[in-house]
Amino acid sequence: MNAQAALAALRARVRNAAARGGRSAEEVTLLGVAKSTPSSRVIAAVRAGLRDVGENYLQEAAARRSDLARQLAESDTAPPRWHFIGRLQRNKARAVAQLFDAVHTLDRRELGDALERHAAAAGRTIDALVQVNTSGETQKGGAAPETVPDLVAAGAAWPHVRITGLMAIPAASDDPERTRPAFAMLRALRDSLRGAHPALVELSMGMSGDFEVAIEEGATIIRVGTALFGPRESA
Ligand SMILES: *Cc1c(COP(=O)(O)O)cnc(C)c1O
């Protein structure tokens, strides 16, 4: 399937899911997850209208940005917004603050402090979503739900890091219905914090296997890789 057809098919599924949830498809940002996908496929999708690209790995992201800048220079396509969705560590905070418009994997205060320092030094302001561990699995990234209010409150001290919402990566399942409770939990957590933090609007949740259920449960950003770009080249 070419990029235009793949994007159109995905958008139709988004519209149907939004309608089932009583929502408008315009409330849902489609984030194309580019990891382990040839840049040519990502660039074709951007040319076909994809506005947001997600990256897990810094080196791959840097290479793709230069490929994309080179190719888009010859057309009048605007560059996409870049989202970092990989595991965030302190030694990556500088590059993330310099290169990305948004980061979805903020899960500790020290990372927010590091992002703030580097974003300020770069003269940039970036968006950040707090990653929440909705499953209680200790080996998983993400802040424990009970620590999220303090982390969101700490954001008041970060003028260059704007906390705009919550993100989760629930355990994948063959049955997307099994992921629904985790999505509902993330939404309830955001709603409970929104009175004190009106900027908390985003819910980054749902991947290729379960984005329709996530949209029904209120997702505002879905992170879709294989359902848009096809199978990845490596894990
Ligand atoms: C790889 C990845 C995705 C996309 O996965 P697909 O199943 O290919 O849609 C979404 N979110 C994160 C954090 C990922 O690492």
Short mmCIF file of C-alpha atoms and ligand atoms in Angstrom, two decimals:
data_model
loop_
_atom_site.label_atom_id
_atom_site.label_comp_id
_atom_site.label_asym_id
_atom_site.label_seq_id
_atom_site.Cartn_x
_atom_site.Cartn_y
_atom_site.Cartn_z
CA MET A 1 0.00 0.00 0.00
CA ASN A 2 1.38 3.45 -0.78
CA ALA A 3 1.74 6.07 1.92
CA GLN A 4 -1.33 8.03 0.91
CA ALA A 5 -3.58 4.95 0.92
CA ALA A 6 -2.15 3.71 4.25
CA LEU A 7 -2.73 7.08 5.86
CA ALA A 8 -6.26 7.33 4.47
CA ALA A 9 -7.12 3.82 5.71
CA LEU A 10 -5.80 4.62 9.17
CA ARG A 11 -7.66 7.92 9.33
CA ALA A 12 -10.89 6.14 8.42
CA ARG A 13 -10.38 3.76 11.36
CA VAL A 14 -9.68 6.76 13.62
CA ARG A 15 -12.91 8.44 12.49
CA ASN A 16 -14.97 5.32 13.15
CA ALA A 17 -13.47 4.82 16.60
CA ALA A 18 -13.99 8.49 17.45
CA ALA A 19 -17.63 8.27 16.36
CA ARG A 20 -18.12 5.21 18.59
CA GLY A 21 -16.69 7.20 21.50
CA GLY A 22 -18.90 10.20 20.73
CA ARG A 23 -15.83 12.25 19.84
CA SER A 24 -14.48 14.18 16.89
CA ALA A 25 -11.56 12.67 14.97
CA GLU A 26 -9.97 16.12 15.08
CA GLU A 27 -9.28 15.59 18.79
CA VAL A 28 -6.94 12.70 17.92
CA THR A 29 -3.36 13.30 16.76
CA LEU A 30 -1.86 10.49 14.74
CA LEU A 31 1.76 10.01 15.79
CA GLY A 32 3.62 7.84 13.27
CA VAL A 33 6.14 5.71 15.17
CA ALA A 34 9.20 5.46 12.96
CA LYS A 35 11.51 3.11 14.88
CA SER A 36 13.27 0.55 12.70
CA THR A 37 11.44 1.81 9.62
CA PRO A 38 13.36 2.96 6.53
CA SER A 39 13.42 6.75 6.33
CA SER A 40 12.04 6.62 2.80
CA ARG A 41 8.76 5.22 4.15
CA VAL A 42 8.54 7.84 6.87
CA ILE A 43 9.29 10.65 4.41
CA ALA A 44 6.60 9.36 2.04
CA ALA A 45 4.09 9.47 4.91
CA VAL A 46 5.11 13.03 5.82
CA ARG A 47 4.67 14.04 2.19
CA ALA A 48 1.23 12.40 2.26
CA GLY A 49 0.24 14.52 5.26
CA LEU A 50 1.58 12.87 8.44
CA ARG A 51 2.27 15.78 10.80
CA ASP A 52 3.80 14.05 13.86
CA VAL A 53 6.66 11.54 13.99
CA GLY A 54 7.71 9.50 17.04
CA GLU A 55 11.22 8.19 17.65
CA ASN A 56 12.56 5.73 20.24
CA TYR A 57 16.29 5.94 19.54
CA LEU A 58 18.39 9.09 19.37
CA GLN A 59 20.87 7.96 16.72
CA GLU A 60 18.16 6.74 14.42
CA ALA A 61 16.22 9.96 14.99
CA ALA A 62 19.22 12.15 14.13
CA ALA A 63 19.87 10.24 10.91
CA ARG A 64 16.22 10.43 9.90
CA ARG A 65 16.01 14.16 10.54
CA SER A 66 18.86 14.89 8.19
CA ASP A 67 17.41 12.56 5.52
CA LEU A 68 14.09 14.30 5.88
CA ALA A 69 15.48 17.83 5.90
CA ARG A 70 17.42 17.07 2.72
CA GLN A 71 14.41 15.63 0.91
CA LEU A 72 11.83 18.13 2.09
CA ALA A 73 14.07 21.03 1.08
CA GLU A 74 13.13 20.24 -2.52
CA SER A 75 9.39 20.34 -1.84
CA ASP A 76 7.16 22.75 0.02
CA THR A 77 6.20 20.18 2.69
CA ALA A 78 6.52 21.54 6.22
CA PRO A 79 8.65 19.48 8.62
CA PRO A 80 6.74 17.31 11.13
CA ARG A 81 6.68 17.72 14.89
CA TRP A 82 9.17 15.31 16.49
CA HIS A 83 8.19 13.32 19.58
CA PHE A 84 10.61 11.31 21.69
CA ILE A 85 8.84 8.16 22.96
CA GLY A 86 11.82 5.99 23.93
CA ARG A 87 13.15 5.24 27.36
CA LEU A 88 14.45 8.54 28.75
CA GLN A 89 17.69 8.61 30.73
CA ARG A 90 19.57 11.53 32.14
CA ASN A 91 22.40 11.22 29.62
CA LYS A 92 19.84 11.65 26.82
CA ALA A 93 18.12 14.71 28.26
CA ARG A 94 20.36 17.17 26.47
CA ALA A 95 19.82 15.72 22.99
CA VAL A 96 16.10 15.28 23.60
CA ALA A 97 15.75 18.91 24.75
CA GLN A 98 17.65 20.13 21.68
CA LEU A 99 16.02 17.96 19.01
CA PHE A 100 12.44 17.19 20.00
CA ASP A 101 9.22 19.18 20.27
CA ALA A 102 7.70 16.78 22.78
CA VAL A 103 8.80 13.94 25.04
CA HIS A 104 6.31 11.28 26.20
CA THR A 105 8.43 9.42 28.73
CA LEU A 106 9.05 11.79 31.63
CA ASP A 107 8.74 9.63 34.73
CA ARG A 108 11.00 11.17 37.41
CA ARG A 109 11.62 14.60 38.76
CA GLU A 110 15.37 14.50 38.08
CA LEU A 111 14.64 13.97 34.39
CA GLY A 112 12.37 17.01 34.36
CA ASP A 113 15.11 19.04 36.06
CA ALA A 114 17.62 17.88 33.43
CA LEU A 115 15.25 18.61 30.53
CA GLU A 116 14.56 22.07 31.97
CA ARG A 117 18.24 22.89 32.25
CA HIS A 118 19.04 21.79 28.69
CA ALA A 119 15.92 23.28 27.10
CA ALA A 120 16.66 26.63 28.77
CA ALA A 121 20.28 26.49 27.55
CA ALA A 122 19.05 25.77 24.02
CA GLY A 123 16.51 28.60 24.20
CA ARG A 124 13.64 26.18 23.57
CA THR A 125 10.41 25.19 25.27
CA ILE A 126 9.32 21.58 24.89
CA ASP A 127 6.16 19.68 25.74
CA ALA A 128 6.38 16.74 28.14
CA LEU A 129 3.94 13.99 29.00
CA VAL A 130 4.27 12.05 32.23
CA GLN A 131 4.57 8.33 31.54
CA VAL A 132 2.45 6.38 33.99
CA ASN A 133 2.99 2.72 34.85
CA THR A 134 -0.62 1.54 34.71
CA SER A 135 0.15 -2.15 35.24
CA GLY A 136 2.22 -2.15 38.43
CA GLU A 137 4.97 -4.16 36.73
CA THR A 138 8.14 -2.94 38.43
CA GLN A 139 10.45 -3.59 35.47
CA LYS A 140 8.39 -1.26 33.28
CA GLY A 141 9.15 2.40 32.79
CA GLY A 142 6.71 4.97 34.03
CA ALA A 143 5.86 6.70 37.27
CA ALA A 144 3.71 4.85 39.79
CA PRO A 145 0.22 6.40 39.62
CA GLU A 146 0.39 7.64 43.22
CA THR A 147 3.56 9.64 42.44
CA VAL A 148 2.11 11.40 39.39
CA PRO A 149 0.45 14.32 41.24
CA ASP A 150 3.79 15.37 42.80
CA LEU A 151 5.60 15.03 39.48
CA VAL A 152 3.00 17.14 37.67
CA ALA A 153 3.18 19.74 40.45
CA ALA A 154 6.99 19.83 40.13
CA GLY A 155 6.46 21.01 36.56
CA ALA A 156 5.60 24.46 37.92
CA ALA A 157 9.35 24.94 38.41
CA TRP A 158 10.15 24.14 34.76
CA PRO A 159 9.41 27.18 32.55
CA HIS A 160 10.92 25.46 29.49
CA VAL A 161 9.17 22.11 29.97
CA ARG A 162 5.41 22.33 29.63
CA ILE A 163 3.61 19.30 31.04
CA THR A 164 0.70 18.75 28.67
CA GLY A 165 -0.62 15.32 29.58
CA LEU A 166 -0.11 11.68 30.50
CA MET A 167 1.14 8.68 28.55
CA ALA A 168 1.01 4.93 29.09
CA ILE A 169 2.27 1.76 27.41
CA PRO A 170 0.03 -0.95 28.83
CA ALA A 171 1.10 -4.57 28.32
CA ALA A 172 0.18 -5.62 24.78
CA SER A 173 -2.52 -8.24 24.43
CA ASP A 174 -4.08 -10.13 21.52
CA ASP A 175 -7.39 -8.87 22.82
CA PRO A 176 -7.48 -5.05 22.83
CA GLU A 177 -10.42 -5.14 25.24
CA ARG A 178 -8.01 -6.30 27.94
CA THR A 179 -6.14 -3.01 27.63
CA ARG A 180 -9.28 -0.91 28.09
CA PRO A 181 -9.05 -0.71 31.91
CA ALA A 182 -5.51 0.72 31.69
CA PHE A 183 -6.68 3.38 29.24
CA ALA A 184 -9.65 4.24 31.43
CA MET A 185 -7.33 4.49 34.45
CA LEU A 186 -5.02 6.93 32.66
CA ARG A 187 -7.96 9.07 31.67
CA ALA A 188 -9.36 9.09 35.22
CA LEU A 189 -5.96 10.11 36.56
CA ARG A 190 -5.70 13.00 34.09
CA ASP A 191 -9.25 14.10 34.87
CA SER A 192 -8.52 14.08 38.60
CA LEU A 193 -5.51 16.38 38.08
CA ARG A 194 -7.03 18.70 35.55
CA GLY A 195 -8.74 21.00 38.02
CA ALA A 196 -5.39 21.97 39.54
CA HIS A 197 -3.50 21.69 36.21
CA PRO A 198 -5.66 22.88 33.30
CA ALA A 199 -2.79 22.39 30.81
CA LEU A 200 -3.06 18.63 31.29
CA VAL A 201 -5.07 17.85 28.17
CA GLU A 202 -3.24 15.08 26.35
CA LEU A 203 -3.63 11.33 26.70
CA SER A 204 -0.96 9.51 24.68
CA MET A 205 -2.26 5.96 24.54
CA GLY A 206 -3.01 3.26 21.99
CA MET A 207 -0.73 1.54 19.46
CA SER A 208 -1.39 -0.47 16.27
CA GLY A 209 -3.16 -3.30 18.11
CA ASP A 210 -5.39 -1.25 20.36
CA PHE A 211 -5.66 2.38 19.20
CA GLU A 212 -9.37 2.09 18.48
CA VAL A 213 -10.14 1.11 22.07
CA ALA A 214 -7.80 3.90 23.25
CA ILE A 215 -9.73 6.46 21.19
CA GLU A 216 -13.02 5.22 22.64
CA GLU A 217 -11.46 5.81 26.08
CA GLY A 218 -10.32 9.35 25.28
CA ALA A 219 -6.88 9.15 23.63
CA THR A 220 -5.76 12.48 22.14
CA ILE A 221 -2.49 11.08 20.71
CA ILE A 222 -2.25 7.55 19.30
CA ARG A 223 1.21 6.11 18.64
CA VAL A 224 1.01 3.93 15.55
CA GLY A 225 3.93 2.13 13.93
CA THR A 226 3.22 -1.10 12.05
CA ALA A 227 -0.40 -0.25 11.16
CA LEU A 228 0.93 2.76 9.26
CA PHE A 229 4.40 1.78 8.01
CA GLY A 230 4.11 -2.01 7.82
CA PRO A 231 6.36 -4.51 9.61
CA ARG A 232 9.57 -3.16 11.14
CA GLU A 233 12.95 -4.22 9.77
CA SER A 234 14.31 -5.26 13.16
CA ALA A 235 13.13 -5.34 16.73
C1 LIG B 1 6.98 0.87 18.95
C2 LIG B 1 6.13 1.73 19.79
C3 LIG B 1 4.83 2.09 19.38
C4 LIG B 1 4.19 1.61 18.09
O1 LIG B 1 4.01 0.23 18.06
P1 LIG B 1 3.11 -0.46 16.94
O2 LIG B 1 2.58 -1.66 17.60
O3 LIG B 1 4.02 -0.76 15.80
O4 LIG B 1 2.06 0.50 16.54
C5 LIG B 1 4.12 2.94 20.20
N1 LIG B 1 4.62 3.41 21.36
C6 LIG B 1 5.86 3.09 21.78
C7 LIG B 1 6.36 3.66 23.07
C8 LIG B 1 6.65 2.25 21.02
O5 LIG B 1 7.88 1.93 21.46
#
